[in-house]
Amino acid sequence: MYLARREFLTRSTLLTAGILFGPARLITAQQTPASAGPIDPTLLEDLIAANRILAQEGIVDAFGHVSVRHNRNPNRFLLSRSLAPALVTAADIIEYDLDSNAVNANGRAQYSERFIHGEIYKARPDVNAVTHCHSASLIPFGVTSVPLRPMYHMAGFIGEGLPIFDIRKTAGMTDMLVSDSQKGRALAQTLGNKTAVLMRGHGVAVVGPALPFAVGRSVYLELNARVQAQTMALGGGQITYLDPEEARKIMESGENRSYERPWELWKKKALGK
Ligand SMILES: [Zn+2]
């Protein structure tokens, strides 16, 4: 027993150090990519804030996550270890390559759905921040034929509607989680060039060129879903959604001024400063 354990530890140490030769060494090299280096402190603070804001605004509970592309290397992204977003601190952030291999997990538990982030960054060079949440208000629009449509000016990013990812079409019967590269790639393909993708029976992935966009869109997407459900519940009468041309003009005008005003407010509330 003692010997077996010692042998295991020795082998683990060698694997971790990456000094075994042959296939084991190759696997180790793939699993521990090089770091891009120190994270910009402002970006790190914003990533912590983004985690706290999503919890504070009721977009995530214990589940859900948010990532940002590394400031030094577009082939790296930053995401918390497996943890409720409200609890995330700088010490919890793990660096990943775009295959969602951790650079510095150091034994920390990882989100099983980190592939959502890696595969979207791979497919969308314009995207620098990704959120994934299970907002209850969005679920109906992923499981019915009722399309989510932009109700008001804060939801112009919905445009002419959002795609729906049905994991069953790519992977058959699953536990619904995007827990490997293949499923992540299929999700990113369904997202296409849109700002978000609804996930049937699961939630949503939202993207943006920076954290305030991904977080702001996550907040207003959930609000829009609630407003649309309320409007439809009124019954009767015709609903006037934003015209695609109006949505386009909103996007052209800097999409609600880059979320600067709400971001300042949310961040102050979330970080207490
Ligand atoms: Zn999920």
mmCIF file of C-alpha atoms and ligand atoms in Angstrom:
data_model
loop_
_atom_site.group_PDB
_atom_site.id
_atom_site.type_symbol
_atom_site.label_atom_id
_atom_site.label_comp_id
_atom_site.label_asym_id
_atom_site.label_seq_id
_atom_site.Cartn_x
_atom_site.Cartn_y
_atom_site.Cartn_z
ATOM 1 C CA MET A 1 0.000 0.000 0.000
ATOM 2 C CA TYR A 2 2.740 2.406 1.067
ATOM 3 C CA LEU A 3 4.906 1.526 -1.920
ATOM 4 C CA ALA A 4 1.999 1.832 -4.339
ATOM 5 C CA ARG A 5 1.195 5.267 -2.990
ATOM 6 C CA ARG A 6 4.811 6.364 -3.189
ATOM 7 C CA GLU A 7 5.074 5.161 -6.763
ATOM 8 C CA PHE A 8 1.913 7.046 -7.643
ATOM 9 C CA LEU A 9 3.216 10.230 -6.050
ATOM 10 C CA THR A 10 6.534 9.946 -7.815
ATOM 11 C CA ARG A 11 4.855 9.449 -11.160
ATOM 12 C CA SER A 12 2.473 12.355 -10.503
ATOM 13 C CA THR A 13 5.404 14.592 -9.607
ATOM 14 C CA LEU A 14 7.236 13.641 -12.786
ATOM 15 C CA LEU A 15 4.128 14.228 -14.879
ATOM 16 C CA THR A 16 3.520 17.602 -13.266
ATOM 17 C CA ALA A 17 7.103 18.594 -13.886
ATOM 18 C CA GLY A 18 6.719 17.479 -17.494
ATOM 19 C CA ILE A 19 9.919 15.445 -17.444
ATOM 20 C CA LEU A 20 8.572 12.069 -18.503
ATOM 21 C CA PHE A 21 9.351 11.122 -22.066
ATOM 22 C CA GLY A 22 7.083 9.540 -24.657
ATOM 23 C CA PRO A 23 3.306 9.905 -24.912
ATOM 24 C CA ALA A 24 2.950 10.886 -21.235
ATOM 25 C CA ARG A 25 5.188 13.877 -21.831
ATOM 26 C CA LEU A 26 3.175 14.951 -24.875
ATOM 27 C CA ILE A 27 -0.080 14.750 -22.918
ATOM 28 C CA THR A 28 1.434 16.782 -20.099
ATOM 29 C CA ALA A 29 2.654 19.405 -22.553
ATOM 30 C CA GLN A 30 -0.867 19.755 -23.984
ATOM 31 C CA GLN A 31 -2.445 19.972 -20.562
ATOM 32 C CA THR A 32 -0.186 22.643 -19.169
ATOM 33 C CA PRO A 33 0.254 25.395 -21.765
ATOM 34 C CA ALA A 34 2.621 28.285 -21.112
ATOM 35 C CA SER A 35 1.312 31.338 -19.285
ATOM 36 C CA ALA A 36 0.823 34.599 -21.131
ATOM 37 C CA GLY A 37 2.278 36.392 -18.098
ATOM 38 C CA PRO A 38 0.896 38.800 -15.516
ATOM 39 C CA ILE A 39 -2.694 39.991 -15.936
ATOM 40 C CA ASP A 40 -3.391 43.714 -16.240
ATOM 41 C CA PRO A 41 -4.573 44.616 -12.685
ATOM 42 C CA THR A 42 -7.493 46.674 -14.028
ATOM 43 C CA LEU A 43 -8.669 43.756 -16.175
ATOM 44 C CA LEU A 44 -8.402 41.427 -13.191
ATOM 45 C CA GLU A 45 -10.417 43.824 -11.038
ATOM 46 C CA ASP A 46 -13.046 44.078 -13.776
ATOM 47 C CA LEU A 47 -13.266 40.290 -14.016
ATOM 48 C CA ILE A 48 -13.823 40.029 -10.248
ATOM 49 C CA ALA A 49 -16.397 42.822 -10.543
ATOM 50 C CA ALA A 50 -18.115 41.049 -13.467
ATOM 51 C CA ASN A 51 -18.528 37.901 -11.370
ATOM 52 C CA ARG A 52 -19.969 39.849 -8.436
ATOM 53 C CA ILE A 53 -22.218 42.005 -10.659
ATOM 54 C CA LEU A 54 -23.842 39.018 -12.348
ATOM 55 C CA ALA A 55 -24.695 37.619 -8.907
ATOM 56 C CA GLN A 56 -25.764 41.007 -7.558
ATOM 57 C CA GLU A 57 -28.123 41.619 -10.479
ATOM 58 C CA GLY A 58 -29.658 38.145 -10.145
ATOM 59 C CA ILE A 59 -28.308 36.858 -13.462
ATOM 60 C CA VAL A 60 -26.363 33.985 -11.897
ATOM 61 C CA ASP A 61 -26.844 32.142 -8.626
ATOM 62 C CA ALA A 62 -24.348 29.525 -7.497
ATOM 63 C CA PHE A 63 -23.987 28.466 -11.125
ATOM 64 C CA GLY A 64 -22.924 30.401 -14.209
ATOM 65 C CA HIS A 65 -19.600 32.035 -15.030
ATOM 66 C CA VAL A 66 -17.859 34.890 -16.825
ATOM 67 C CA SER A 67 -14.488 35.025 -18.571
ATOM 68 C CA VAL A 68 -12.272 37.565 -20.297
ATOM 69 C CA ARG A 69 -9.568 37.203 -22.934
ATOM 70 C CA HIS A 70 -6.046 37.723 -21.586
ATOM 71 C CA ASN A 71 -4.630 41.212 -22.186
ATOM 72 C CA ARG A 72 -1.220 39.825 -23.229
ATOM 73 C CA ASN A 73 -2.174 36.921 -25.482
ATOM 74 C CA PRO A 74 -5.395 36.460 -27.492
ATOM 75 C CA ASN A 75 -4.921 32.678 -27.209
ATOM 76 C CA ARG A 76 -5.431 32.737 -23.456
ATOM 77 C CA PHE A 77 -8.485 33.531 -21.361
ATOM 78 C CA LEU A 78 -9.199 33.972 -17.653
ATOM 79 C CA LEU A 79 -11.972 32.259 -15.718
ATOM 80 C CA SER A 80 -12.580 31.510 -12.047
ATOM 81 C CA ARG A 81 -12.056 28.082 -10.543
ATOM 82 C CA SER A 82 -15.327 26.222 -9.928
ATOM 83 C CA LEU A 83 -16.995 28.606 -7.511
ATOM 84 C CA ALA A 84 -20.186 30.647 -7.086
ATOM 85 C CA PRO A 85 -19.529 33.965 -8.912
ATOM 86 C CA ALA A 86 -20.449 36.051 -5.833
ATOM 87 C CA LEU A 87 -17.457 34.562 -4.006
ATOM 88 C CA VAL A 88 -14.786 35.019 -6.678
ATOM 89 C CA THR A 89 -11.535 36.796 -5.731
ATOM 90 C CA ALA A 90 -8.269 37.341 -7.633
ATOM 91 C CA ALA A 91 -6.821 34.164 -6.078
ATOM 92 C CA ASP A 92 -9.524 32.093 -7.789
ATOM 93 C CA ILE A 93 -8.719 33.082 -11.370
ATOM 94 C CA ILE A 94 -7.292 30.378 -13.644
ATOM 95 C CA GLU A 95 -5.624 31.035 -17.009
ATOM 96 C CA TYR A 96 -6.648 28.803 -19.942
ATOM 97 C CA ASP A 97 -5.615 28.207 -23.519
ATOM 98 C CA LEU A 98 -8.339 28.172 -26.180
ATOM 99 C CA ASP A 99 -8.681 24.386 -25.912
ATOM 100 C CA SER A 100 -9.719 25.135 -22.319
ATOM 101 C CA ASN A 101 -6.596 23.506 -20.854
ATOM 102 C CA ALA A 102 -5.602 25.187 -17.601
ATOM 103 C CA VAL A 103 -2.211 26.883 -17.348
ATOM 104 C CA ASN A 104 -2.226 27.103 -13.555
ATOM 105 C CA ALA A 105 -5.101 25.112 -12.047
ATOM 106 C CA ASN A 106 -2.761 23.766 -9.354
ATOM 107 C CA GLY A 107 -5.291 21.182 -8.284
ATOM 108 C CA ARG A 108 -8.192 23.623 -8.137
ATOM 109 C CA ALA A 109 -11.596 22.366 -9.333
ATOM 110 C CA GLN A 110 -12.563 23.715 -12.750
ATOM 111 C CA TYR A 111 -15.914 24.579 -14.302
ATOM 112 C CA SER A 112 -16.972 21.619 -16.427
ATOM 113 C CA GLU A 113 -18.426 24.063 -18.978
ATOM 114 C CA ARG A 114 -15.231 26.085 -19.528
ATOM 115 C CA PHE A 115 -15.357 24.843 -23.158
ATOM 116 C CA ILE A 116 -18.152 27.354 -23.826
ATOM 117 C CA HIS A 117 -15.589 30.110 -23.356
ATOM 118 C CA GLY A 118 -12.580 28.548 -25.115
ATOM 119 C CA GLU A 119 -14.473 27.556 -28.235
ATOM 120 C CA ILE A 120 -16.212 30.949 -28.552
ATOM 121 C CA TYR A 121 -12.888 32.803 -28.248
ATOM 122 C CA LYS A 122 -11.463 30.496 -30.902
ATOM 123 C CA ALA A 123 -14.345 31.146 -33.318
ATOM 124 C CA ARG A 124 -14.819 34.858 -32.635
ATOM 125 C CA PRO A 125 -11.671 37.043 -32.633
ATOM 126 C CA ASP A 126 -13.906 40.088 -32.000
ATOM 127 C CA VAL A 127 -15.115 38.659 -28.688
ATOM 128 C CA ASN A 128 -13.128 39.471 -25.545
ATOM 129 C CA ALA A 129 -15.639 38.544 -22.835
ATOM 130 C CA VAL A 130 -18.152 35.710 -22.426
ATOM 131 C CA THR A 131 -20.815 34.993 -19.821
ATOM 132 C CA HIS A 132 -22.784 31.817 -19.295
ATOM 133 C CA CYS A 133 -25.900 31.863 -17.131
ATOM 134 C CA HIS A 134 -29.103 29.958 -16.496
ATOM 135 C CA SER A 135 -31.424 33.000 -16.264
ATOM 136 C CA ALA A 136 -34.867 31.545 -15.586
ATOM 137 C CA SER A 137 -36.637 34.231 -17.638
ATOM 138 C CA LEU A 138 -34.812 33.105 -20.785
ATOM 139 C CA ILE A 139 -35.612 29.404 -20.502
ATOM 140 C CA PRO A 140 -39.133 29.659 -22.053
ATOM 141 C CA PHE A 141 -37.676 31.203 -25.219
ATOM 142 C CA GLY A 142 -35.310 28.258 -25.662
ATOM 143 C CA VAL A 143 -37.943 25.557 -25.288
ATOM 144 C CA THR A 144 -40.874 26.955 -27.283
ATOM 145 C CA SER A 145 -41.355 28.293 -30.773
ATOM 146 C CA VAL A 146 -41.948 31.796 -29.369
ATOM 147 C CA PRO A 147 -38.957 33.849 -30.516
ATOM 148 C CA LEU A 148 -37.242 36.265 -28.143
ATOM 149 C CA ARG A 149 -37.500 39.716 -29.710
ATOM 150 C CA PRO A 150 -36.144 43.150 -28.692
ATOM 151 C CA MET A 151 -38.861 44.896 -26.704
ATOM 152 C CA TYR A 152 -37.125 48.176 -25.962
ATOM 153 C CA HIS A 153 -34.079 50.309 -26.631
ATOM 154 C CA MET A 154 -31.845 48.535 -24.097
ATOM 155 C CA ALA A 155 -32.140 45.306 -26.046
ATOM 156 C CA GLY A 156 -31.122 46.424 -29.536
ATOM 157 C CA PHE A 157 -28.309 43.844 -29.419
ATOM 158 C CA ILE A 158 -30.963 41.126 -29.876
ATOM 159 C CA GLY A 159 -31.400 42.456 -33.413
ATOM 160 C CA GLU A 160 -33.630 40.186 -35.472
ATOM 161 C CA GLY A 161 -33.486 37.434 -32.855
ATOM 162 C CA LEU A 162 -31.061 34.977 -31.303
ATOM 163 C CA PRO A 163 -30.135 31.436 -32.355
ATOM 164 C CA ILE A 164 -31.068 28.464 -30.167
ATOM 165 C CA PHE A 165 -28.499 25.770 -29.467
ATOM 166 C CA ASP A 166 -30.025 22.317 -29.028
ATOM 167 C CA ILE A 167 -27.302 20.062 -27.637
ATOM 168 C CA ARG A 168 -29.370 17.019 -28.650
ATOM 169 C CA LYS A 169 -28.775 17.764 -32.335
ATOM 170 C CA THR A 170 -24.994 17.472 -31.951
ATOM 171 C CA ALA A 171 -24.501 15.131 -29.049
ATOM 172 C CA GLY A 172 -27.725 13.140 -28.632
ATOM 173 C CA MET A 173 -28.852 12.475 -25.088
ATOM 174 C CA THR A 174 -26.547 14.201 -22.607
ATOM 175 C CA ASP A 175 -26.634 15.718 -19.116
ATOM 176 C CA MET A 176 -27.134 19.043 -21.008
ATOM 177 C CA LEU A 177 -23.695 20.410 -20.089
ATOM 178 C CA VAL A 178 -21.240 21.798 -22.653
ATOM 179 C CA SER A 179 -18.492 19.746 -21.084
ATOM 180 C CA ASP A 180 -16.044 19.146 -23.926
ATOM 181 C CA SER A 181 -14.525 20.868 -26.972
ATOM 182 C CA GLN A 182 -16.863 19.213 -29.458
ATOM 183 C CA LYS A 183 -19.973 20.512 -27.715
ATOM 184 C CA GLY A 184 -18.347 23.912 -27.215
ATOM 185 C CA ARG A 185 -17.532 24.100 -30.917
ATOM 186 C CA ALA A 186 -21.121 23.258 -31.859
ATOM 187 C CA LEU A 187 -22.345 25.988 -29.504
ATOM 188 C CA ALA A 188 -19.929 28.535 -31.013
ATOM 189 C CA GLN A 189 -21.101 27.554 -34.511
ATOM 190 C CA THR A 190 -24.721 28.122 -33.512
ATOM 191 C CA LEU A 191 -23.809 31.498 -31.974
ATOM 192 C CA GLY A 192 -22.375 32.542 -35.339
ATOM 193 C CA ASN A 193 -21.840 36.303 -35.427
ATOM 194 C CA LYS A 194 -24.626 37.094 -32.922
ATOM 195 C CA THR A 195 -24.360 38.644 -29.451
ATOM 196 C CA ALA A 196 -25.856 35.674 -27.609
ATOM 197 C CA VAL A 197 -27.071 32.127 -28.078
ATOM 198 C CA LEU A 198 -29.973 30.597 -26.172
ATOM 199 C CA MET A 199 -29.346 27.041 -24.974
ATOM 200 C CA ARG A 200 -32.410 24.804 -25.046
ATOM 201 C CA GLY A 201 -33.381 23.602 -21.573
ATOM 202 C CA HIS A 202 -30.258 25.146 -20.051
ATOM 203 C CA GLY A 203 -29.577 28.880 -20.326
ATOM 204 C CA VAL A 204 -27.611 31.273 -22.484
ATOM 205 C CA ALA A 205 -24.107 32.316 -23.536
ATOM 206 C CA VAL A 206 -23.565 36.036 -24.092
ATOM 207 C CA VAL A 207 -20.539 37.674 -25.722
ATOM 208 C CA GLY A 208 -19.075 41.140 -26.090
ATOM 209 C CA PRO A 209 -15.972 43.063 -27.125
ATOM 210 C CA ALA A 210 -15.269 43.812 -23.420
ATOM 211 C CA LEU A 211 -16.599 42.806 -20.000
ATOM 212 C CA PRO A 212 -19.111 45.692 -19.631
ATOM 213 C CA PHE A 213 -20.759 44.622 -22.910
ATOM 214 C CA ALA A 214 -21.011 40.910 -22.030
ATOM 215 C CA VAL A 215 -22.282 41.701 -18.529
ATOM 216 C CA GLY A 216 -24.576 44.535 -19.643
ATOM 217 C CA ARG A 217 -26.097 42.409 -22.406
ATOM 218 C CA SER A 218 -26.614 39.551 -19.915
ATOM 219 C CA VAL A 219 -28.514 41.881 -17.586
ATOM 220 C CA TYR A 220 -30.684 43.493 -20.266
ATOM 221 C CA LEU A 221 -31.282 40.196 -22.065
ATOM 222 C CA GLU A 222 -32.852 38.825 -18.899
ATOM 223 C CA LEU A 223 -34.878 42.028 -18.405
ATOM 224 C CA ASN A 224 -36.050 41.931 -22.008
ATOM 225 C CA ALA A 225 -37.234 38.329 -21.595
ATOM 226 C CA ARG A 226 -39.228 39.318 -18.521
ATOM 227 C CA VAL A 227 -40.744 42.328 -20.278
ATOM 228 C CA GLN A 228 -41.652 40.233 -23.315
ATOM 229 C CA ALA A 229 -43.328 37.546 -21.170
ATOM 230 C CA GLN A 230 -45.270 40.264 -19.300
ATOM 231 C CA THR A 231 -46.310 41.877 -22.566
ATOM 232 C CA MET A 232 -47.486 38.594 -24.041
ATOM 233 C CA ALA A 233 -49.342 37.791 -20.816
ATOM 234 C CA LEU A 234 -51.465 40.918 -21.336
ATOM 235 C CA GLY A 235 -53.064 38.991 -24.175
ATOM 236 C CA GLY A 236 -54.816 40.416 -27.192
ATOM 237 C CA GLY A 237 -53.597 43.248 -29.320
ATOM 238 C CA GLN A 238 -50.554 43.380 -31.471
ATOM 239 C CA ILE A 239 -47.060 43.684 -29.974
ATOM 240 C CA THR A 240 -44.740 46.205 -31.573
ATOM 241 C CA TYR A 241 -41.166 44.997 -31.214
ATOM 242 C CA LEU A 242 -38.155 47.111 -32.130
ATOM 243 C CA ASP A 243 -37.783 47.217 -35.876
ATOM 244 C CA PRO A 244 -34.555 45.576 -37.127
ATOM 245 C CA GLU A 245 -33.586 48.998 -38.485
ATOM 246 C CA GLU A 246 -34.019 50.539 -35.024
ATOM 247 C CA ALA A 247 -31.932 47.738 -33.494
ATOM 248 C CA ARG A 248 -29.231 48.355 -36.090
ATOM 249 C CA LYS A 249 -29.163 52.080 -35.327
ATOM 250 C CA ILE A 250 -28.834 51.345 -31.607
ATOM 251 C CA MET A 251 -25.799 49.172 -32.340
ATOM 252 C CA GLU A 252 -24.306 51.853 -34.604
ATOM 253 C CA SER A 253 -24.710 54.518 -31.939
ATOM 254 C CA GLY A 254 -22.352 52.705 -29.534
ATOM 255 C CA GLU A 255 -24.946 50.373 -27.988
ATOM 256 C CA ASN A 256 -26.203 52.374 -25.075
ATOM 257 C CA ARG A 257 -22.895 54.209 -24.710
ATOM 258 C CA SER A 258 -20.827 51.076 -24.135
ATOM 259 C CA TYR A 259 -22.616 50.343 -20.833
ATOM 260 C CA GLU A 260 -20.341 52.877 -19.136
ATOM 261 C CA ARG A 261 -23.001 54.289 -16.814
ATOM 262 C CA PRO A 262 -24.451 51.010 -15.512
ATOM 263 C CA TRP A 263 -20.964 49.469 -15.310
ATOM 264 C CA GLU A 264 -19.752 52.290 -13.038
ATOM 265 C CA LEU A 265 -22.795 51.839 -10.794
ATOM 266 C CA TRP A 266 -22.734 48.026 -10.732
ATOM 267 C CA LYS A 267 -18.993 47.883 -10.103
ATOM 268 C CA LYS A 268 -19.208 50.341 -7.232
ATOM 269 C CA LYS A 269 -22.012 48.343 -5.620
ATOM 270 C CA ALA A 270 -20.279 44.998 -6.266
ATOM 271 C CA LEU A 271 -16.832 45.918 -4.977
ATOM 272 C CA GLY A 272 -17.951 48.448 -2.375
ATOM 273 C CA LYS A 273 -15.692 51.192 -3.699
HETATM 274 ZN ZN ZN B 1 -24.602 25.802 -17.681
#
